[in-house]
């Protein structure tokens, strides 16, 4: 995967992370995490997965770029 492709994936994952955090905040603000705990847990899993994938793509992009200077 090229650095540009990694960057595109990183940016898309950032959008997923941001949207999921916003949804989690709405859940918490309305008390839905106690009424729909399975859905809340799924949102947490999505967030965790997106963060891990973003970290992997960032690391891969940095490793492919190699040392500079």
Tab-separated table of C-alpha atoms in Angstrom:
chain	number	residue	atom	x	y	z
A	1	UNK	CA	0.000	0.000	0.000
A	2	UNK	CA	1.361	3.409	-0.883
A	3	UNK	CA	1.765	6.199	1.699
A	4	UNK	CA	-1.098	8.063	0.009
A	5	UNK	CA	-3.355	5.026	0.326
A	6	UNK	CA	-2.431	4.633	3.986
A	7	UNK	CA	-3.182	8.322	4.527
A	8	UNK	CA	-6.599	7.974	2.912
A	9	UNK	CA	-7.453	5.006	5.129
A	10	UNK	CA	-6.183	6.884	8.202
A	11	UNK	CA	-8.416	9.844	7.363
A	12	UNK	CA	-11.467	7.638	6.805
A	13	UNK	CA	-10.824	5.848	10.080
A	14	UNK	CA	-10.548	9.231	11.805
A	15	UNK	CA	-14.059	10.026	10.560
A	16	UNK	CA	-15.351	6.700	11.914
A	17	UNK	CA	-13.642	7.361	15.247
A	18	UNK	CA	-15.078	10.863	15.515
A	19	UNK	CA	-18.609	9.776	14.558
A	20	UNK	CA	-18.517	6.835	16.949
A	21	UNK	CA	-17.320	9.064	19.797
A	22	UNK	CA	-20.184	11.461	19.067
A	23	UNK	CA	-22.695	8.601	19.090
A	24	UNK	CA	-21.273	7.295	22.363
A	25	UNK	CA	-21.589	10.764	23.874
A	26	UNK	CA	-25.244	10.945	22.806
A	27	UNK	CA	-25.855	7.489	24.296
A	28	UNK	CA	-24.318	8.603	27.587
A	29	UNK	CA	-26.127	11.947	27.622
A	30	UNK	CA	-29.498	10.226	27.292
A	31	UNK	CA	-28.799	7.225	29.527
A	32	UNK	CA	-29.110	4.805	26.637
A	33	UNK	CA	-25.955	2.916	27.635
A	34	UNK	CA	-27.990	1.341	30.462
A	35	UNK	CA	-31.091	0.731	28.331
A	36	UNK	CA	-29.220	-0.689	25.328
A	37	UNK	CA	-26.009	-2.120	26.800
A	38	UNK	CA	-25.389	-4.502	23.880
A	39	UNK	CA	-25.557	-1.656	21.371
A	40	UNK	CA	-23.324	0.465	23.591
A	41	UNK	CA	-20.783	-2.359	23.790
A	42	UNK	CA	-20.854	-2.720	19.986
A	43	UNK	CA	-20.097	0.978	19.638
A	44	UNK	CA	-17.142	0.574	22.012
A	45	UNK	CA	-15.914	-2.365	19.906
A	46	UNK	CA	-16.188	-0.293	16.727
A	47	UNK	CA	-14.223	2.522	18.351
A	48	UNK	CA	-11.532	0.174	19.621
A	49	UNK	CA	-11.226	-1.536	16.260
A	50	UNK	CA	-10.998	1.733	14.336
A	51	UNK	CA	-8.336	3.112	16.682
A	52	UNK	CA	-6.252	-0.061	16.361
A	53	UNK	CA	-6.580	-0.082	12.558
A	54	UNK	CA	-5.623	3.594	12.376
A	55	UNK	CA	-2.549	2.929	14.519
A	56	UNK	CA	-1.543	0.005	12.264
A	57	UNK	CA	-1.851	2.097	9.109
A	58	UNK	CA	0.086	4.958	10.673
A	59	UNK	CA	2.897	2.614	11.696
A	60	UNK	CA	2.961	0.941	8.272
A	61	UNK	CA	3.101	4.312	6.541
A	62	UNK	CA	5.969	5.450	8.761
A	63	UNK	CA	7.893	2.206	8.258
A	64	UNK	CA	7.465	2.392	4.478
A	65	UNK	CA	8.663	5.976	4.453
A	66	UNK	CA	11.860	4.848	6.142
A	67	UNK	CA	14.374	7.011	7.968
A	68	UNK	CA	14.877	10.558	6.765
A	69	UNK	CA	17.969	12.675	6.859
